[in-house]
Structure formats: C-alpha cells, structure tokens
Short mmCIF file of C-alpha atoms in Angstrom, two decimals:
data_model
loop_
_atom_site.label_atom_id
_atom_site.label_comp_id
_atom_site.label_asym_id
_atom_site.label_seq_id
_atom_site.Cartn_x
_atom_site.Cartn_y
_atom_site.Cartn_z
CA MET A 1 139.25 -56.19 90.48
CA ASN A 2 137.49 -59.34 89.31
CA ILE A 3 139.86 -62.26 89.74
CA THR A 4 140.21 -65.20 92.10
CA TRP A 5 143.76 -65.92 93.22
CA ASP A 6 145.21 -69.35 93.91
CA GLU A 7 148.12 -68.38 96.14
CA GLU A 8 150.00 -71.67 95.77
CA SER A 9 149.80 -71.62 91.97
CA TYR A 10 150.70 -67.93 91.93
CA GLU A 11 153.82 -68.49 94.03
CA ASN A 12 154.88 -71.61 92.13
CA ASN A 13 154.45 -70.15 88.65
CA PHE A 14 154.54 -66.37 88.96
CA SER A 15 156.87 -65.51 91.84
CA PHE A 16 158.73 -63.28 89.36
CA VAL A 17 156.08 -60.65 90.12
CA HIS A 18 157.47 -59.89 93.56
CA HIS A 19 161.05 -60.64 92.52
CA TYR A 20 160.90 -57.84 89.95
CA GLY A 21 159.20 -55.70 92.58
CA GLN A 22 162.49 -55.57 94.47
CA GLU A 23 163.75 -53.22 91.74
CA VAL A 24 160.85 -50.84 92.32
CA LEU A 25 161.78 -50.56 95.99
CA GLU A 26 164.94 -48.70 94.96
CA LEU A 27 162.80 -45.67 94.05
CA LEU A 28 161.49 -45.40 97.60
CA ASP A 29 163.79 -43.15 99.61
CA VAL A 30 161.77 -41.92 102.57
CA PRO A 31 163.98 -42.14 105.67
CA SER A 32 163.29 -45.03 108.00
CA PRO A 33 161.54 -45.54 110.27
CA ALA A 34 158.65 -44.34 108.13
CA ARG A 35 155.13 -45.68 107.74
CA VAL A 36 154.65 -47.33 104.36
CA LEU A 37 151.51 -48.85 102.88
CA ASP A 38 152.06 -51.81 100.55
CA LEU A 39 149.00 -51.44 98.33
CA GLY A 40 148.00 -54.82 96.93
CA CYS A 41 150.50 -56.69 99.06
CA GLY A 42 149.57 -60.17 97.83
CA ASN A 43 151.50 -62.86 99.68
CA GLY A 44 153.46 -60.28 101.68
CA ALA A 45 156.89 -60.85 100.13
CA LEU A 46 157.46 -57.19 99.31
CA ALA A 47 155.97 -56.04 102.61
CA GLN A 48 158.69 -58.11 104.25
CA ALA A 49 161.31 -56.50 101.99
CA LEU A 50 160.06 -53.08 103.09
CA HIS A 51 160.24 -54.18 106.72
CA GLU A 52 163.84 -55.28 106.23
CA ARG A 53 164.64 -51.74 105.06
CA GLY A 54 163.50 -50.41 108.41
CA TYR A 55 159.99 -49.28 107.50
CA GLU A 56 156.84 -49.69 109.57
CA VAL A 57 154.71 -51.54 107.03
CA VAL A 58 151.01 -52.16 106.61
CA GLY A 59 150.06 -54.54 103.81
CA LEU A 60 146.62 -54.19 102.23
CA ASP A 61 144.95 -56.54 99.77
CA ASP A 62 141.38 -57.39 98.80
CA SER A 63 142.14 -61.12 98.43
CA ALA A 64 141.42 -63.10 101.58
CA GLU A 65 143.36 -66.05 100.13
CA MET A 66 146.49 -64.00 99.63
CA LEU A 67 146.24 -62.44 103.07
CA VAL A 68 146.05 -65.85 104.75
CA ALA A 69 149.35 -66.74 103.09
CA ALA A 70 150.88 -63.36 103.99
CA LYS A 71 149.94 -63.64 107.67
CA GLU A 72 151.27 -67.20 107.87
CA ALA A 73 154.57 -66.29 106.23
CA PHE A 74 155.12 -62.97 108.02
CA PRO A 75 153.21 -63.01 111.33
CA HIS A 76 155.24 -60.07 112.65
CA LEU A 77 153.78 -57.73 110.02
CA SER A 78 150.40 -56.00 109.87
CA PHE A 79 148.05 -57.04 107.07
CA VAL A 80 144.50 -55.83 106.45
CA GLN A 81 141.84 -56.64 103.89
CA GLY A 82 140.49 -53.63 102.07
CA ASN A 83 139.54 -51.90 98.85
CA ALA A 84 142.14 -49.67 97.19
CA LEU A 85 139.35 -47.39 95.96
CA ASP A 86 138.29 -46.53 99.49
CA LEU A 87 141.33 -46.50 101.77
CA ALA A 88 140.36 -45.55 105.31
CA PHE A 89 143.34 -45.26 107.65
CA GLU A 90 143.28 -42.97 110.68
CA GLU A 91 146.83 -41.73 110.10
CA PRO A 92 148.34 -40.94 106.68
CA PHE A 93 151.44 -42.78 105.50
CA ASP A 94 154.84 -41.38 104.60
CA ALA A 95 154.70 -43.42 101.39
CA VAL A 96 152.50 -45.78 99.42
CA PHE A 97 154.19 -48.55 97.46
CA SER A 98 152.51 -50.78 94.88
CA ASN A 99 153.78 -53.45 92.50
CA ALA A 100 151.83 -55.13 89.68
CA VAL A 101 148.47 -54.03 91.06
CA LEU A 102 147.21 -50.76 89.57
CA HIS A 103 146.48 -52.23 86.13
CA TRP A 104 143.83 -54.45 87.75
CA ILE A 105 141.70 -51.40 88.55
CA ASP A 106 139.21 -50.58 85.79
CA GLU A 107 140.08 -47.49 83.76
CA GLU A 108 136.96 -45.62 84.87
CA ASP A 109 137.93 -46.20 88.51
CA GLN A 110 141.51 -44.96 88.20
CA PRO A 111 140.75 -41.34 89.25
CA GLN A 112 139.01 -42.63 92.38
CA LEU A 113 141.98 -44.92 93.08
CA ILE A 114 144.47 -42.08 92.92
CA ARG A 115 142.29 -39.81 95.07
CA SER A 116 142.10 -42.64 97.60
CA VAL A 117 145.89 -42.96 97.61
CA ALA A 118 146.32 -39.18 97.89
CA ARG A 119 144.14 -39.10 101.01
CA SER A 120 146.37 -41.76 102.56
CA ILE A 121 149.72 -39.98 102.05
CA LYS A 122 151.16 -37.09 104.03
CA SER A 123 152.01 -33.88 102.20
CA GLY A 124 155.46 -34.41 100.74
CA GLY A 125 155.00 -38.18 100.88
CA GLN A 126 155.86 -40.56 98.06
CA PHE A 127 153.76 -42.76 95.79
CA VAL A 128 156.03 -45.36 94.15
CA PHE A 129 154.64 -48.03 91.87
CA GLU A 130 155.03 -50.27 88.87
CA CYS A 131 152.20 -51.67 86.78
CA GLY A 132 151.50 -52.89 83.28
CA GLY A 133 152.05 -50.14 80.74
CA TYR A 134 150.81 -49.34 77.25
CA GLY A 135 151.41 -52.31 74.95
CA ASN A 136 151.77 -54.85 77.76
CA ALA A 137 151.53 -58.46 76.50
CA ARG A 138 150.50 -57.16 73.09
CA LEU A 139 151.25 -60.45 71.31
CA ILE A 140 149.19 -62.51 73.74
CA HIS A 141 146.25 -60.12 73.83
CA GLY A 142 146.30 -59.78 70.04
CA ALA A 143 146.17 -63.56 69.60
CA LEU A 144 143.35 -63.82 72.13
CA ALA A 145 141.36 -61.16 70.28
CA LYS A 146 141.68 -63.09 67.00
CA SER A 147 140.73 -66.42 68.58
CA PHE A 148 137.70 -64.83 70.23
CA ALA A 149 136.63 -63.12 67.00
CA VAL A 150 136.60 -66.26 64.83
CA ARG A 151 134.21 -67.80 67.38
CA GLY A 152 131.92 -64.79 67.44
CA PHE A 153 133.17 -63.41 70.75
CA ASN A 154 134.44 -59.91 71.50
CA TYR A 155 137.69 -59.92 73.47
CA GLN A 156 138.19 -57.12 75.97
CA VAL A 157 141.57 -56.76 77.67
CA PRO A 158 140.65 -57.11 81.36
CA GLN A 159 143.36 -54.74 82.58
CA TYR A 160 144.24 -51.06 82.12
CA PHE A 161 147.63 -50.37 80.54
CA PRO A 162 148.24 -46.59 80.38
CA THR A 163 150.91 -44.47 78.75
CA ILE A 164 153.18 -42.25 80.84
CA GLY A 165 151.17 -39.21 79.76
CA GLN A 166 147.82 -40.73 80.65
CA TYR A 167 148.87 -41.71 84.15
CA ALA A 168 150.89 -38.57 84.83
CA SER A 169 147.77 -36.51 84.07
CA LEU A 170 145.70 -38.55 86.51
CA LEU A 171 148.32 -38.13 89.22
CA GLU A 172 148.62 -34.39 88.68
CA MET A 173 144.85 -33.95 88.88
CA SER A 174 144.93 -35.48 92.36
CA GLY A 175 147.71 -33.30 93.73
CA PHE A 176 150.82 -35.29 92.85
CA LYS A 177 154.00 -34.10 91.19
CA VAL A 178 155.60 -36.77 88.99
CA VAL A 179 159.37 -36.96 89.57
CA PHE A 180 160.18 -40.21 87.78
CA ALA A 181 158.49 -42.08 84.94
CA ARG A 182 159.69 -44.90 82.72
CA LEU A 183 157.85 -47.10 80.21
CA PHE A 184 159.96 -50.08 79.19
CA ASP A 185 159.88 -53.54 77.63
CA ARG A 186 160.60 -56.53 79.84
CA PHE A 187 160.59 -59.87 78.04
CA THR A 188 159.71 -61.97 81.08
CA PRO A 189 160.42 -65.72 81.41
CA LEU A 190 157.53 -67.92 82.49
CA ARG A 191 157.86 -71.20 84.34
CA GLY A 192 156.84 -74.61 83.03
CA ASP A 193 156.01 -76.25 79.73
CA ASP A 194 152.66 -74.43 79.58
CA GLY A 195 154.00 -70.96 80.36
CA VAL A 196 151.71 -68.81 78.21
CA ALA A 197 148.71 -71.10 78.72
CA ASP A 198 149.14 -70.94 82.50
CA TRP A 199 149.60 -67.17 82.29
CA ILE A 200 146.27 -66.83 80.47
CA ARG A 201 144.48 -69.13 82.94
CA THR A 202 145.83 -67.15 85.89
CA PHE A 203 145.55 -63.55 84.72
CA GLN A 204 142.82 -63.41 82.07
CA GLN A 205 139.95 -65.19 83.81
CA LYS A 206 137.53 -62.30 83.41
CA ALA A 207 137.75 -62.32 79.60
CA PHE A 208 136.43 -65.90 79.48
CA GLU A 209 133.34 -65.36 81.62
CA GLY A 210 130.30 -67.12 80.15
CA MET A 211 132.30 -69.62 78.09
CA SER A 212 132.40 -73.36 78.63
CA GLU A 213 135.58 -74.91 79.96
CA ALA A 214 136.07 -76.66 76.63
CA GLU A 215 135.84 -73.37 74.72
CA CYS A 216 138.28 -71.72 77.10
CA GLU A 217 140.85 -74.47 76.76
CA GLU A 218 140.52 -74.56 72.98
CA ILE A 219 141.24 -70.84 72.76
CA ILE A 220 144.11 -71.01 75.25
CA ARG A 221 145.79 -73.82 73.34
CA GLU A 222 145.28 -72.01 70.06
CA VAL A 223 146.85 -68.83 71.42
CA ALA A 224 149.81 -70.78 72.78
CA ASP A 225 150.37 -72.31 69.34
CA VAL A 226 150.07 -68.96 67.56
CA THR A 227 152.45 -67.12 69.88
CA LYS A 228 155.00 -69.92 70.24
CA PRO A 229 157.28 -68.76 67.38
CA GLU A 230 157.86 -65.43 69.16
CA LEU A 231 157.35 -66.27 72.82
CA TYR A 232 159.02 -69.69 73.15
CA VAL A 233 162.77 -69.22 73.05
CA ASP A 234 165.39 -71.89 73.75
CA GLY A 235 162.98 -74.05 75.73
CA THR A 236 161.44 -71.23 77.78
CA TRP A 237 158.14 -69.40 77.43
CA TYR A 238 158.12 -65.61 77.78
CA ALA A 239 155.51 -62.88 78.23
CA ASP A 240 156.05 -59.72 76.17
CA TYR A 241 155.64 -57.35 79.07
CA VAL A 242 155.74 -53.56 79.01
CA ARG A 243 155.99 -51.96 82.43
CA LEU A 244 155.19 -48.48 83.70
CA ARG A 245 157.30 -47.42 86.68
CA MET A 246 156.63 -44.09 88.37
CA LYS A 247 157.34 -42.02 91.45
CA ALA A 248 155.19 -39.08 92.48
CA ILE A 249 155.28 -36.68 95.42
CA LYS A 250 152.13 -35.40 97.08
CA VAL A 251 152.30 -31.63 96.77
CA ASP A 252 151.88 -29.59 99.96
CA GLU A 253 148.31 -28.44 100.35
#
C-alpha cells in the first residue's frame, strides 16, 4: 500500500467512503457482543458504527496519520497500527470487516492478504467487505492512460479491481465459502469544483512517481477536461465507480 494520507483532506473531500460503508455493515450479522476487526479502519468512523451495534471492535490501519485522528475522535475504542498482510492477534475474531481497502493491496499480495485474514477469524466466522471492482473508475483511468502515453509514460492502475470470479476463487483457496457477492455500478458524487482533479491527487499518487509537479498538474487538468462531458453533471463532479461487495464464511477446519 503505497500512499500517504492527509486525514483532514480525506475527511473534507472523501467522507463518502465511510458513509457508503454503512451499507456494507448490513451484511454483518454475527450476534453481539462479538469481536470484530475493522481492517483498514482509517479515521475510525466505521469502527464507531460497529461499536454502536454492540460489537467489541479493534480497528487496524497502517497509516499513523489516520490512527491519530481515529484515537482522537473515538478514544473509547481500540486502534492498532499494523500490516494487513501479516495480522498477528492472540485471539481470532468472530468477524473481519473491511471497506474500501482491499483494492489497495497489490494483486500479487492478495493471496497472502486473504490467508492473513483467514488466520484471524474463528471457524464459522464472517469476512464482510467492499472494495473497488472490475471496471472501477474506467473513464478516469482510461483518460490517465492516454495522457501518460502521449508524453511517453506508461500508466499503471495503482489498485487491484477484481471480478467476482477472481476474488471468489482466492477466498475459496484460503478456506472461505462465499455466501454473497455483488458487482455493481455506483456513480459517486465528488465534492468541490475540482472533484476529479482532487480525486486523482488523493488516490493516484503512486502512478505519478518520478514526474515533476508541473507534469503531474498538466496531466490532471487534461484528464479533468477530457472526462468533464461524462463526469460533470448539473454542477457536480462524479467518479464512475464499480464496487465489489462480498460476504464469506470461514469453513470449519
């Protein structure tokens, strides 16, 4: 996961991430009080929502900046810094919940990620998550690829956006049974006059590594202009999101 988070900017411009995460919580139906790990908890908003449902929550994130904000906002909750690829808790959880995180893990590391999650869940426990799915932000990524190419650069999408079949196979190989899976479009409103430009600056940092600031801004502005006819509607910018929402049960060993 190679990205630096500005928590204040994230909350001001992209709070929709945890707002939409409230919908994912509805898939989690382990009886409370149960121990739940919020994997990639960010600023702690969804960990608090889990707490309000009666769960004993531990929030884990690898961003020190986000965890500072989480601990300040929700001092009654437990937050730890850690790597999702190497979870090391003494006691397994009844469920692991994750929202808008798994696509940040490189494709080659996904099997290790799921094995790590599997080790952290009790037999019969639930893994409930939503992440970017196949085709996510296709218009934006396509425009970025073209702008990179005309300047002699090769654009690589920094995230992993799987199909249902791809991710179901990974889950099954690590001892999970998939009980719910949905891949769906979600045309998502962005805040501010620079919605798409700010989205690129926040979420696509890795793709611009090695470029000058001037080159980055030129490309970002060009992409905003190119995508505006489809992504700027009635005075609001949108991201052409596709989301993958799944629930899997760890099979008894």
